[in-house]
Amino acid sequence: MWFKSIIGSFRESAEEFKKLSVIVFCGMMGALSIVLGTFASISVGPTIKIGFSAIPNIIVDAFFGPTVGGVFGALMNTLKYMIKPDGAFFPGFTLSAAVAPVIYGLILYKKKLTIVRFFFAQLLVKAIVNVGLNTLWLNMLYGKAFSVILPARIVSNLIQLPVDTIVYFILLKAVYQVLLPRVRAMGQGRQIKKTAKNRQS
């Protein structure tokens, strides 16, 4: 049952690509993500840094689902590297940038936004992507043993988990109230025009 639900979520999300309003909105969120990634971050002590560039990405994942989110995440990772290269390009991090949105999309897309659901999404992203995949990529890139890298990454992500959950949830909740009704209205407006056009033909 859960497998069919996941496949259905990917299919519904893929349908979002047919809406011009979704493409335009993703472009706006991509530009905002680049700006926030360049200028907006807050350091809370020596081990915690809150960056706000993830907010536009999570908005796309929650509004349009895992398929749109995964493609958006991978494209943004590549685009940001092209704009501001940071070391050698490694496709593993592009994969991570696609997997995280898929997780967010599967948990948040067309679901009620709650602190528990968002915490669960954050937990999975940090466990699977940050601690799991990204640790593997660092091991492959720099040859450091897992036993050296893993403990520090687990601790840092455990510290970051409640902070990110609270900060991102508050921001995302506000965005939901302001933007989600408008995004849905744009999609419905396009569907009404398409239906009327089909009836006339």
Short mmCIF file of C-alpha atoms in Angstrom, two decimals:
data_model
loop_
_atom_site.label_atom_id
_atom_site.label_comp_id
_atom_site.label_asym_id
_atom_site.label_seq_id
_atom_site.Cartn_x
_atom_site.Cartn_y
_atom_site.Cartn_z
CA MET A 1 0.00 0.00 0.00
CA TRP A 2 2.74 2.44 0.98
CA PHE A 3 4.64 1.59 -2.22
CA LYS A 4 1.62 2.52 -4.38
CA SER A 5 1.27 5.73 -2.41
CA ILE A 6 4.90 6.66 -3.10
CA ILE A 7 4.57 5.89 -6.82
CA GLY A 8 1.35 7.90 -6.93
CA SER A 9 3.07 10.85 -5.27
CA PHE A 10 5.84 10.78 -7.88
CA ARG A 11 3.28 10.66 -10.69
CA GLU A 12 1.19 13.51 -9.32
CA SER A 13 4.33 15.56 -8.82
CA ALA A 14 5.47 14.88 -12.39
CA GLU A 15 2.15 16.31 -13.61
CA GLU A 16 3.09 19.62 -11.98
CA PHE A 17 5.71 20.11 -14.70
CA LYS A 18 2.88 20.68 -17.19
CA LYS A 19 1.89 23.91 -15.43
CA LEU A 20 3.67 27.05 -16.58
CA SER A 21 2.98 28.66 -13.20
CA VAL A 22 5.00 25.91 -11.49
CA ILE A 23 8.01 26.48 -13.77
CA VAL A 24 7.86 30.24 -13.16
CA PHE A 25 7.49 29.76 -9.41
CA CYS A 26 10.45 27.35 -9.31
CA GLY A 27 12.54 29.90 -11.19
CA MET A 28 11.68 32.53 -8.59
CA MET A 29 12.51 30.16 -5.73
CA GLY A 30 15.79 29.25 -7.43
CA ALA A 31 16.83 32.90 -7.66
CA LEU A 32 15.84 33.44 -4.02
CA SER A 33 17.82 30.38 -2.96
CA ILE A 34 20.97 31.72 -4.64
CA VAL A 35 20.58 35.12 -2.97
CA LEU A 36 19.92 33.62 0.47
CA GLY A 37 22.80 31.19 0.07
CA THR A 38 25.15 34.06 -0.69
CA PHE A 39 24.08 36.61 1.89
CA ALA A 40 21.82 35.06 4.55
CA SER A 41 23.19 32.80 7.27
CA ILE A 42 23.39 33.02 11.06
CA SER A 43 26.04 31.40 13.25
CA VAL A 44 24.77 30.22 16.63
CA GLY A 45 27.87 29.22 18.54
CA PRO A 46 30.84 27.36 17.06
CA THR A 47 28.89 24.28 15.89
CA ILE A 48 25.55 25.62 14.62
CA LYS A 49 25.04 27.64 11.47
CA ILE A 50 21.56 28.41 10.21
CA GLY A 51 21.40 28.97 6.47
CA PHE A 52 18.16 30.13 4.87
CA SER A 53 18.85 29.02 1.30
CA ALA A 54 17.14 25.70 2.08
CA ILE A 55 13.78 27.42 2.63
CA PRO A 56 12.99 28.05 -1.09
CA ASN A 57 14.00 24.46 -1.85
CA ILE A 58 11.71 23.04 0.84
CA ILE A 59 8.87 25.25 -0.38
CA VAL A 60 9.21 23.76 -3.86
CA ASP A 61 9.32 20.23 -2.41
CA ALA A 62 6.24 20.78 -0.24
CA PHE A 63 4.19 22.59 -2.90
CA PHE A 64 5.01 20.44 -5.92
CA GLY A 65 6.20 17.08 -4.62
CA PRO A 66 9.16 14.70 -4.92
CA THR A 67 9.61 14.69 -8.69
CA VAL A 68 9.70 18.47 -9.10
CA GLY A 69 11.68 18.80 -5.87
CA GLY A 70 14.30 16.25 -6.90
CA VAL A 71 14.88 17.84 -10.30
CA PHE A 72 14.90 21.33 -8.77
CA GLY A 73 17.42 20.28 -6.10
CA ALA A 74 19.81 18.70 -8.58
CA LEU A 75 19.62 21.66 -10.97
CA MET A 76 20.16 24.18 -8.17
CA ASN A 77 23.17 22.27 -6.87
CA THR A 78 24.75 22.33 -10.33
CA LEU A 79 23.85 25.98 -10.94
CA LYS A 80 25.24 27.12 -7.58
CA TYR A 81 28.48 25.30 -8.30
CA MET A 82 28.74 26.99 -11.70
CA ILE A 83 28.14 30.41 -10.11
CA LYS A 84 30.49 29.87 -7.18
CA PRO A 85 32.73 26.78 -7.50
CA ASP A 86 33.91 25.37 -4.20
CA GLY A 87 36.55 22.75 -4.93
CA ALA A 88 36.17 20.01 -7.54
CA PHE A 89 32.67 19.15 -8.76
CA PHE A 90 31.50 15.86 -7.28
CA PRO A 91 28.26 14.28 -8.58
CA GLY A 92 27.62 12.56 -5.26
CA PHE A 93 26.63 15.88 -3.70
CA THR A 94 24.30 16.51 -6.64
CA LEU A 95 22.65 13.18 -5.84
CA SER A 96 22.31 14.27 -2.21
CA ALA A 97 20.77 17.53 -3.39
CA ALA A 98 18.14 15.49 -5.25
CA VAL A 99 17.47 12.89 -2.55
CA ALA A 100 16.74 15.42 0.21
CA PRO A 101 13.94 17.13 -1.78
CA VAL A 102 12.47 13.74 -2.64
CA ILE A 103 12.22 12.97 1.08
CA TYR A 104 10.66 16.36 1.84
CA GLY A 105 8.28 15.98 -1.09
CA LEU A 106 7.11 12.51 -0.12
CA ILE A 107 6.37 13.61 3.45
CA LEU A 108 4.98 17.13 2.88
CA TYR A 109 3.38 17.16 -0.59
CA LYS A 110 -0.42 17.51 -0.35
CA LYS A 111 -0.23 16.84 3.39
CA LYS A 112 -1.14 19.04 6.32
CA LEU A 113 1.95 20.84 7.61
CA THR A 114 2.52 19.89 11.25
CA ILE A 115 5.56 20.19 13.48
CA VAL A 116 5.66 16.40 13.93
CA ARG A 117 5.58 15.72 10.19
CA PHE A 118 8.21 18.36 9.52
CA PHE A 119 10.43 17.04 12.32
CA PHE A 120 10.21 13.55 10.79
CA ALA A 121 11.20 14.95 7.37
CA GLN A 122 14.15 16.78 8.92
CA LEU A 123 15.20 13.64 10.82
CA LEU A 124 15.20 11.50 7.67
CA VAL A 125 17.09 14.09 5.62
CA LYS A 126 19.77 14.49 8.26
CA ALA A 127 20.09 10.74 8.82
CA ILE A 128 20.00 9.57 5.19
CA VAL A 129 21.56 12.51 3.36
CA ASN A 130 23.72 14.47 5.81
CA VAL A 131 25.03 11.63 7.95
CA GLY A 132 24.72 8.82 5.42
CA LEU A 133 25.33 9.92 1.83
CA ASN A 134 27.39 13.03 2.48
CA THR A 135 29.69 11.17 4.87
CA LEU A 136 30.21 8.56 2.15
CA TRP A 137 31.06 11.27 -0.40
CA LEU A 138 33.56 12.87 2.00
CA ASN A 139 35.13 9.47 2.56
CA MET A 140 35.46 8.94 -1.18
CA LEU A 141 36.81 12.44 -1.80
CA TYR A 142 39.35 12.72 1.01
CA GLY A 143 40.00 9.11 2.00
CA LYS A 144 39.17 9.68 5.67
CA ALA A 145 37.83 6.65 7.51
CA PHE A 146 34.17 6.56 8.51
CA SER A 147 35.21 6.10 12.13
CA VAL A 148 36.92 9.50 11.95
CA ILE A 149 34.21 11.45 10.10
CA LEU A 150 30.99 9.87 11.33
CA PRO A 151 30.91 10.70 15.08
CA ALA A 152 31.38 14.43 14.57
CA ARG A 153 28.77 14.52 11.80
CA ILE A 154 26.24 12.65 13.93
CA VAL A 155 26.74 15.04 16.84
CA SER A 156 26.53 18.18 14.68
CA ASN A 157 23.35 16.98 12.96
CA LEU A 158 21.73 16.01 16.27
CA ILE A 159 22.44 19.51 17.57
CA GLN A 160 21.17 21.09 14.36
CA LEU A 161 17.99 18.97 14.18
CA PRO A 162 15.79 20.81 16.73
CA VAL A 163 17.12 24.22 15.65
CA ASP A 164 16.44 23.64 11.96
CA THR A 165 13.06 22.09 12.70
CA ILE A 166 11.82 25.05 14.73
CA VAL A 167 13.27 27.83 12.54
CA TYR A 168 12.31 26.26 9.19
CA PHE A 169 8.85 25.23 10.41
CA ILE A 170 8.00 28.76 11.56
CA LEU A 171 9.14 30.22 8.25
CA LEU A 172 7.46 27.51 6.21
CA LYS A 173 4.20 27.92 8.13
CA ALA A 174 4.16 31.63 7.28
CA VAL A 175 4.92 30.89 3.63
CA TYR A 176 2.09 28.33 3.53
CA GLN A 177 -0.41 30.92 4.69
CA VAL A 178 0.73 33.56 2.21
CA LEU A 179 1.82 31.69 -0.92
CA LEU A 180 0.10 28.29 -1.03
CA PRO A 181 -3.44 29.63 -1.70
CA ARG A 182 -2.08 31.81 -4.51
CA VAL A 183 -0.10 28.96 -6.07
CA ARG A 184 -3.16 26.71 -5.98
CA ALA A 185 -5.30 29.49 -7.46
CA MET A 186 -2.84 29.91 -10.35
CA GLY A 187 -2.98 26.19 -11.08
CA GLN A 188 -6.77 26.09 -10.90
CA GLY A 189 -7.04 29.13 -13.15
CA ARG A 190 -4.91 27.44 -15.80
CA GLN A 191 -7.00 24.27 -15.52
CA ILE A 192 -10.26 26.23 -15.96
CA LYS A 193 -8.92 27.97 -19.08
CA LYS A 194 -7.75 24.64 -20.50
CA THR A 195 -11.16 23.03 -19.86
CA ALA A 196 -12.98 25.96 -21.49
CA LYS A 197 -10.69 25.80 -24.51
CA ASN A 198 -11.33 22.05 -24.90
CA ARG A 199 -15.07 22.61 -24.79
CA GLN A 200 -14.90 25.26 -27.50
CA SER A 201 -12.85 23.08 -29.84
#
